[in-house]
Structures are given as C-alpha cells and as structure tokens.
Amino acid sequence: MLTLTIDGRQIEVKEGSTVLQAAREHEIYIPTLCDDPRLEPYGGCRLCLVQIEGVPRPVTACTTPVSEGMKVETTNEYIEGLRRTVVELILSDHPNDCMVCEKAGDCTLQELAYFYGLRENRFRGERRQYAKRDANPFIERDMEKCILCGKCVRVCEEVQGVSAIEIAYRGFNAKVCPPFEKDLDCEFCGQCVSVCPTGALMGKLSLGKGRQKDIKKVDTVCPYCGCGCNLTLHVARNEVIRVSSSPETLNEGWLCVKGRFGFKFISSPERLNTPLIRKNGRFEEVSWQEALDHVAERLGGIRDRYGPDAIAGLSSARCTNEENYLFQKFFRAAVGTNNVDHCARY
Amino acid sequence: MENSTILIKVCMGTGGIAAGGTEVISAFEKELQAEGISAAVEKHCSVHKVGCRGFCARDVLVDVLIDGEKTTYEYIKPDMVSRIVKEHILQGEAVQEWVVKDDYRTFHEKQRKVVLSDCGEVDPEDIGSYMERGGYDALRKVLTSMTPEETIEVIKSSGLRGRGGAGFPTGLKWEFARRAPGDTKYLICNADEGDPGAFMDRSIIEGNPHSVIEGMVIGAFSMGAHRGYVYIRAEYPLAVERLRLALEQARKKGLLGEHIAGTEFSFDIKIKLGAGAFVCGEETALIASIEGKRGMPRAKPPFPAQKGLWGKPTVINNVETLANIPYIVRNGAGWFAQFGTERSKGTKVFALTGKIKNSGLIEVPLGIRLHEIVHDIGGGIEGDRKLKAVQTGGPSGGCIPAEMIEIPVDYESLAEAGSIVGSGGMVVMDETDCMVNIAKYFLEFTQAESCGKCVPCRIGTKRLLEILTRITDGRGRPGDIELLESLSNDVRAASLCGLGQTAPNPVLSTLRYFKAEYEAHVHEKRCPAGVCKNLLTYTILEEFCTGCTMCARVCPANAIVGERKTPHRIIQDICIKCGACFETCKFKAIKKG
C-alpha cells in the first residue's frame, strides 16, 4: 500500500493504481470522457488533468501512477479553467442538438456542459459535417457527435479482439471509421455502443422509441446461451426498446450481438404465448394444465409400452442452469433414462 | 600535373543532384577519358561524389584537390567542366572566375564542424572513404577496449544533449536503458525529420550515413541492445538509398550483424520507412508506428527507456545526436565539451533559411551569438533590408526579435526568450514579413499534423488557426487577441504530447514581441508589413505617376485606368491586391498600405 494526499486528504491505495483509481476509490470526483476502468488508460480527453506537487505541468489522472507521498490537487481555479476550455472546445465541434438526440439524459458530454454551465461558446468555428449514413443493420453511427475518446476503438480491439474500426485522418478531420470508410461490417456485438459517452453510437432498433426519462429498467438474465450474462431491459410503454448491461455484473457489462440486439422476439406477434396441441391436424390453444397432462400421459404411455430408453430428452442452452438441471433430473429420475442431452452438452 | 594526385569531389546531396551534379560528374569522367589527356594524369586523377557541405545555394559545388591543395568552384554546369579540366587539371591554373568568392569563406569561417566534418569530404556510397578518415575507429575502440559503463561515462561527461529538440542528456538516456531490467532492448534512430524547411538529418544521412551507423552500434553496445531501427521518412529517397547501401557495406565489413569486429557483441539495424506523419517524430508515436499501429502518442510515464518498442526498454536518439558519437569517442569527451557553453556542450547543425544572403546548412558551437549567425555566416539580410526576427525551432519554436540579436544560441537562452533550439530550423525574417501571418503559417502546419487524439490539440489548434485567419483576413474582432493568448496557454498546458504542447509557441512568442502588429490588424485593419492581402490597398500617387501605362498592362484584373501620359488610378472594387503594379512601377508611384 502507498500513502498519498489528494485534495488534502491522506489516503492509502494499492501500489500500481493510477491517481484516478485512487480518487475514485475514495469517492473524490474527477471528470472523464475517455476513461473506462475496463480498458487501457488513454489520456485523450484531458478532462482528468490534475496538479501534482513538484511536477511542472498538469498531468492526466488516468495515466499517472501513484507514488509514495504524492500530493495531488484535483480541483482548483486553474484546473477547472482548463477543463472548461476542453469541454467548450468539444462543444464547439458538436451538433448540440440535444433536443432531438437519443442520448439526451444519459450523455456524459451533456452532463459536463451542464456542470460547467456552458451556455455560450468562445470558440465557435467550423464543425465537422458528414452526410453519409452507415447502412449497417444494428448500429447508428453519427460521427458528427463523436468526440474521439477512442473508447469504441479500444473496446473493439482490447475486449472483442476484432479491430473493426480505427481512427483515420489527422487533426481536426480525425474520424473513427471502418476500413476505407465502408459501412460497418463486423460481428455487431455493440460493445462500442455500450461505451460511447455521447450519441455518436446508438442501437438502430431503439431509435425514436422513447426518451431516457420514460424508460423503466428491468434486470434479467440473457436467454440465449448458457453463459448467463446479466441484462438490463429498457422498457418503454411495455415494450423492450434497448438492452444494456451494467459493468458491475459478472459479465462486466459485455454482451454479444444476440444479447444486445436480439430482443425483438419479445414483442413479436409470432411468439407463442400459450401451449398448443395438435388436434385433427391443426394446432389449438390449450391451458397449461391440459398441455402438461397431455405430455405426462403420452410419456407415461410410451414408457410403459416400450421401456424408458425409448424416450430421449433434448434441452436448450437458452434455458437457465437451474432449468437444465431439473430437466436432466426429470429424465433420469422420473422417466428413468440416461438419454438426455443439450445443445451445449451436459 | 603528371605526377600529382588529383581528386575531384562533386557535391551529390539532394541539392547537388537537383542542380545537375550527376551530369557534372559524367562530364568530368568523359573529359578525363578524352583524347589528349595523358595516361599518367588519368592514373592519378579520380572523381568522387560527396554529400552536402551546406552551401546548397551555390550548387553544383566542385572541389579540385591537387596534392591536397583544395580549390572550390561554385555554380558548375556540365559545359564548364572541359575548361576546368584543360586549364586547372592539366595546366595547374584554376579558373579564377568560377572559384568561390570571399562569402564562401565567411560562410564557413565561424562554423565548427563536428557532425558535418566529413560531409562533403567522404563518398557516402563508399565505406572505405569513411574509414580512410578514421571512420569506425571509435567503434573498434569501444568494442575492444571499453566497457559499456565506460562508454556511457564518456558520453555523459561530453555533455552531449539530444539534438532532436528536447535536449535530454544522451549519456543519461543510455544509462537508464542500460539499468532497465530485461535482455531484449532496442535502439531507434529517429530520422523522421518533419519541420518545414529543416534538412539537417537528411544531409547527414545523405552525406555520411556511416557516422550514424557507427554511433548506433556504440549506443547499442552501451545500453545492451541487439536490434536497432532507423525510422526514416519515405520522402527522403536518396537518404534511404544511401543508408541501405551503407548498412550492407557495414555488414560485409563485419561492422554490423553477428560478432561485430570479431567481438562477442552482435547488433543489427532495420530500416523502417515513415509514411510522412509529423507526429511520428514524437517518440511514443514513432514506437506505435514501428509496431504497425496508427502513429499516436501515449502518455508518459512509462518512458520508452522503461517500456518502449514491443514493451521493451528502448532508446530513441536523433540522427544528429548519434552522428556526434563517433567523433566524441574518437577525440574524447573533453575535446567535445570545449565547444559550447556551460550547460549546452558541443555544436549544433542549423538549417539557415529565409531572408538571408547565404542560406544553407551550418554547424556552429552552441552559445554562438545569433548576430554572428545572421550577419557573419548568413551574410546579412537579403536586399539589405532590416532584420525583424529570427524564428528558431520550427513549428514548435518561437521568434527572437531583432532587438535580441545578441542572444547566445543555446538551449537555456532560447528557452528563456520563449523559443527553442529544437531540431535546428532557423528562419530569418525581415521587415516585409508579417508576424501574424508567420504564426498562422506555423499553426496551419501543426493543425494539419495533429494526430487527433487529444482535444486541446485537435480542436484547440484548429480554433487558434481560425482566429489567426480572421485576423489576417481583416475580420478580427475586439477580444480576439486575448482569446488567442488564453487558448494558446490552455492548449500548451493541456495537450498530451510535445506537438500540442508546443504548437502555440509561434503564437505566444509573436504575441510577446510583436503585439502591436496584432493590434494593428485587429483594431486598425492594417498589416504593417504589407503582407495580409485583405488589409492592403494599393493607390497611385499622382505626383509620381508618369502615365507610362506599365501598371495597367500588368494588372490581371484590369483594375487600373488612365490615359497615356496622365496619372492613372486603381479602381479599388476590382483590385485583387496581387501587387503586380507595385512590383512593376519604376517611379515608386504606387503606395502599398
């Protein structure tokens, strides 16, 4: 453990921590835009600039490792002035169309503009404008809102191992894009969407479906595979419009394309809502009681006539572990056969 | 001249080749084989290509050495060769009218050549030519009779500091890397010279690539590296070619590769071509580029000496720094330290350009007065106009005003004056240069070369440029100067790497010394130097105008009207302010302002 002082408070942190981690552990607020604790430090947004005694220029808290006896100041007039300039510069190259932006209410940039009370902008000037819309099916990419924090690029490389996007061009014209500025053609895991601090990356399925304030959040588990990723369903007017996952979950907030974007079946008109039994060649809706009785009767009949090994059970990875456990238990103990399997194997 | 040894050296740097050096060499070869030249002369006479000696403006420069006595010719064209051969080589009488004049001597007099001492003397495409002059002696000395620690000690006590711009002590850098744990270490030579108008590194590699290779081997031995890279701009084809050739020759001679000079030490060098991004001169961006990633800097620490290329301890030295090493080892730390000042030792190469009579590549002891560079070496201002300022350090540097012309040129003094030594760009400006426009020029460069990673540099430099553009366009607003100053300070403080941190320097230093000029632009809509087009008006002074019609004839916009032999008039609405009339008028009848 190392001892250092942040804003006059003496604190102890693990060796190897960054100043930002140390401050967060002790609930000292330092604003950031490009930081994500799950990704390598980047030092691009310059919002986490702090002053360290004995160091001539301000340094970024996210990239600076702590050292014994270090004295850090995270806020003062000078530092806040620099941060204010940074936010103002970002806003001078931003559409500032919060009134119609999907991200409004959940946007880090909006929060910072509010925090610094930036009604006017001293640096008004040219703004990047891009006409082309990315035609991929899942991710709405509005690069005019991109602040080049590089989180999407890093998550794609560091977490997903795909590197489908990179920063192209230089200086003011720098732009995150797929190779040769083609339409995005990746595995569409949507990790980039999940880390974007502004409205530059949004899920296409949720566009126009509801503002942040109208959303009810419901925690659940992903129904697709046996991994059991935690999901948070964003529900508006009794319809799931978006899926997210919290970084505090077992899956650290990471999801795949199915978990993140494969939620349309929930409100599909083709979805089965009641059991069906085929009668006279046609499916008819029946009650659960009738359906279960029917299955029990038929399974019992087959077992009595041909023996339990005449029956086999196949389960799905989309069921939970508990359900799959019960399924094999039912086959082994109740039906009396070992003929039981599962798409991900028992 | 039959028993004399005759050497003909033709400048074949980029400047020499551009001026026709290749043709001049062939002309000499042809003439010397022509009839009438006795076999004896041919036997003792040889023609050599040599690298840049600095005075490119006088190319093609040719040295004729007869028994060691040197005569230098300037502005040589192929058709002049036969007379030189006939009169000088055969009869021993120099063609005086083509021999360099006194200004060639004064250009060199106050220079002290260390790094460039063999440039212009050795054939850069022949390792033997370098070895004849003591080349690779230092390497042998180090590998056979010195320990790495001793070598580092020599460099430390020589006081050599990085010539790439930051001026970090070289020996110390090597020592950090030597002490860093791990067996795999890298040495990188930074030849990504990108400052506009700078050609120091280019000339060194083109003129004497072996000095860089020798410096690298010594450096690698000192720090314990077995693999090195030269990161060089692809836009320097001649330098790349000569370096490649030099590496091959060094390998063949056993001076590079496995068991160098028969010792246990092995080290080899790879060339990595840069794709032309200025920011790749920044060491962490350079490392990223070698690793195949986008050239973007990262925060330090960790420093490359701890965690560099492929995560291993890495030293990055500039070309000029490395080229100094063989000479320091050969002649001793004390010899090197006799040049320079208390804290800035040795010599520095500068690319002297701008409104100066003698422009070119110069090497001077650090601590030399700026005055000596401008007036003695540079020969004063072109057209005998008044000196206004000297810009040093390229886009990261600043302007030294004429009043401070006595300033010593060293790391500390220039920093105090708000500029830097930098990699060695030196642009001389006279009264016809607008300082706001100069600041704008440099911001255009840095803004376009920002990598885009951090906000202050990506958007901040853009906004600085926008403000400067509107000031020079005559659209400056009250408060713009204050905004410029405050944003410059913020960009300087908040940017991630050296590019952004120094990009506002041209603005801040011109604001410091030439604020009145900014104020004239903003408040009076006037460009005192008469450069910013939108702020200029050309008017004809009736009392001087003879009605010769010259101005009306050259005006591309047909904005000048008037009868022959009567005073003319410029129609301001049509005038495009090109200045053609001003240049043409023989009677000083056109007023600019």
mmCIF file of N, CA and C in Angstrom, chain A residues 209-220 231-244:
data_model
loop_
_atom_site.group_PDB
_atom_site.id
_atom_site.type_symbol
_atom_site.label_atom_id
_atom_site.label_comp_id
_atom_site.label_asym_id
_atom_site.label_seq_id
_atom_site.Cartn_x
_atom_site.Cartn_y
_atom_site.Cartn_z
ATOM 1 N N LYS A 209 -37.776 5.412 -30.065
ATOM 2 C CA LYS A 209 -38.713 4.588 -29.307
ATOM 3 C C LYS A 209 -39.005 5.125 -27.902
ATOM 4 N N GLY A 210 -38.282 6.162 -27.489
ATOM 5 C CA GLY A 210 -38.581 6.677 -26.147
ATOM 6 C C GLY A 210 -37.392 7.408 -25.550
ATOM 7 N N ARG A 211 -37.675 8.488 -24.772
ATOM 8 C CA ARG A 211 -36.612 9.262 -24.136
ATOM 9 C C ARG A 211 -36.140 8.541 -22.880
ATOM 10 N N GLN A 212 -34.982 8.948 -22.411
ATOM 11 C CA GLN A 212 -34.391 8.298 -21.245
ATOM 12 C C GLN A 212 -35.329 8.319 -20.037
ATOM 13 N N LYS A 213 -36.049 9.426 -19.866
ATOM 14 C CA LYS A 213 -36.877 9.549 -18.657
ATOM 15 C C LYS A 213 -38.087 8.601 -18.675
ATOM 16 N N ASP A 214 -38.467 8.145 -19.874
ATOM 17 C CA ASP A 214 -39.642 7.274 -19.960
ATOM 18 C C ASP A 214 -39.296 5.810 -19.738
ATOM 19 N N ILE A 215 -38.012 5.567 -19.518
ATOM 20 C CA ILE A 215 -37.580 4.173 -19.522
ATOM 21 C C ILE A 215 -37.616 3.541 -18.133
ATOM 22 N N LYS A 216 -38.174 2.337 -18.090
ATOM 23 C CA LYS A 216 -38.143 1.547 -16.873
ATOM 24 C C LYS A 216 -37.080 0.479 -17.088
ATOM 25 N N LYS A 217 -36.204 0.308 -16.111
ATOM 26 C CA LYS A 217 -35.123 -0.659 -16.308
ATOM 27 C C LYS A 217 -35.420 -1.947 -15.550
ATOM 28 N N VAL A 218 -35.330 -3.070 -16.250
ATOM 29 C CA VAL A 218 -35.612 -4.371 -15.644
ATOM 30 C C VAL A 218 -34.382 -5.263 -15.791
ATOM 31 N N ASP A 219 -33.857 -5.737 -14.663
ATOM 32 C CA ASP A 219 -32.686 -6.619 -14.719
ATOM 33 C C ASP A 219 -33.129 -8.054 -14.965
ATOM 34 N N THR A 220 -32.412 -8.737 -15.845
ATOM 35 C CA THR A 220 -32.725 -10.132 -16.123
ATOM 36 C C THR A 220 -31.465 -10.845 -16.589
ATOM 37 N N LEU A 231 -28.557 -8.899 -18.069
ATOM 38 C CA LEU A 231 -29.082 -7.889 -18.977
ATOM 39 C C LEU A 231 -29.911 -6.890 -18.187
ATOM 40 N N THR A 232 -29.955 -5.682 -18.703
ATOM 41 C CA THR A 232 -30.933 -4.724 -18.200
ATOM 42 C C THR A 232 -31.822 -4.349 -19.382
ATOM 43 N N LEU A 233 -33.098 -4.691 -19.272
ATOM 44 C CA LEU A 233 -34.024 -4.353 -20.352
ATOM 45 C C LEU A 233 -34.506 -2.927 -20.142
ATOM 46 N N HIS A 234 -34.473 -2.156 -21.208
ATOM 47 C CA HIS A 234 -35.009 -0.790 -21.144
ATOM 48 C C HIS A 234 -36.417 -0.845 -21.720
ATOM 49 N N VAL A 235 -37.381 -0.617 -20.854
ATOM 50 C CA VAL A 235 -38.775 -0.806 -21.265
ATOM 51 C C VAL A 235 -39.489 0.538 -21.339
ATOM 52 N N ALA A 236 -40.088 0.790 -22.488
ATOM 53 C CA ALA A 236 -40.908 1.994 -22.627
ATOM 54 C C ALA A 236 -42.260 1.587 -23.163
ATOM 55 N N ARG A 237 -43.323 2.031 -22.531
ATOM 56 C CA ARG A 237 -44.706 1.687 -22.918
ATOM 57 C C ARG A 237 -44.850 0.166 -23.100
ATOM 58 N N ASN A 238 -44.336 -0.553 -22.101
ATOM 59 C CA ASN A 238 -44.438 -2.007 -22.075
ATOM 60 C C ASN A 238 -43.771 -2.702 -23.261
ATOM 61 N N GLU A 239 -42.777 -2.033 -23.837
ATOM 62 C CA GLU A 239 -42.041 -2.677 -24.928
ATOM 63 C C GLU A 239 -40.552 -2.549 -24.635
ATOM 64 N N VAL A 240 -39.821 -3.653 -24.848
ATOM 65 C CA VAL A 240 -38.360 -3.581 -24.671
ATOM 66 C C VAL A 240 -37.785 -2.836 -25.868
ATOM 67 N N ILE A 241 -37.135 -1.689 -25.618
ATOM 68 C CA ILE A 241 -36.599 -0.924 -26.744
ATOM 69 C C ILE A 241 -35.075 -0.990 -26.813
ATOM 70 N N ARG A 242 -34.454 -1.443 -25.753
ATOM 71 C CA ARG A 242 -32.984 -1.459 -25.736
ATOM 72 C C ARG A 242 -32.541 -2.428 -24.655
ATOM 73 N N VAL A 243 -31.343 -2.966 -24.820
ATOM 74 C CA VAL A 243 -30.774 -3.823 -23.794
ATOM 75 C C VAL A 243 -29.397 -3.300 -23.426
ATOM 76 N N SER A 244 -29.152 -3.185 -22.151
ATOM 77 C CA SER A 244 -27.801 -2.820 -21.728
ATOM 78 C C SER A 244 -27.353 -3.816 -20.673
#
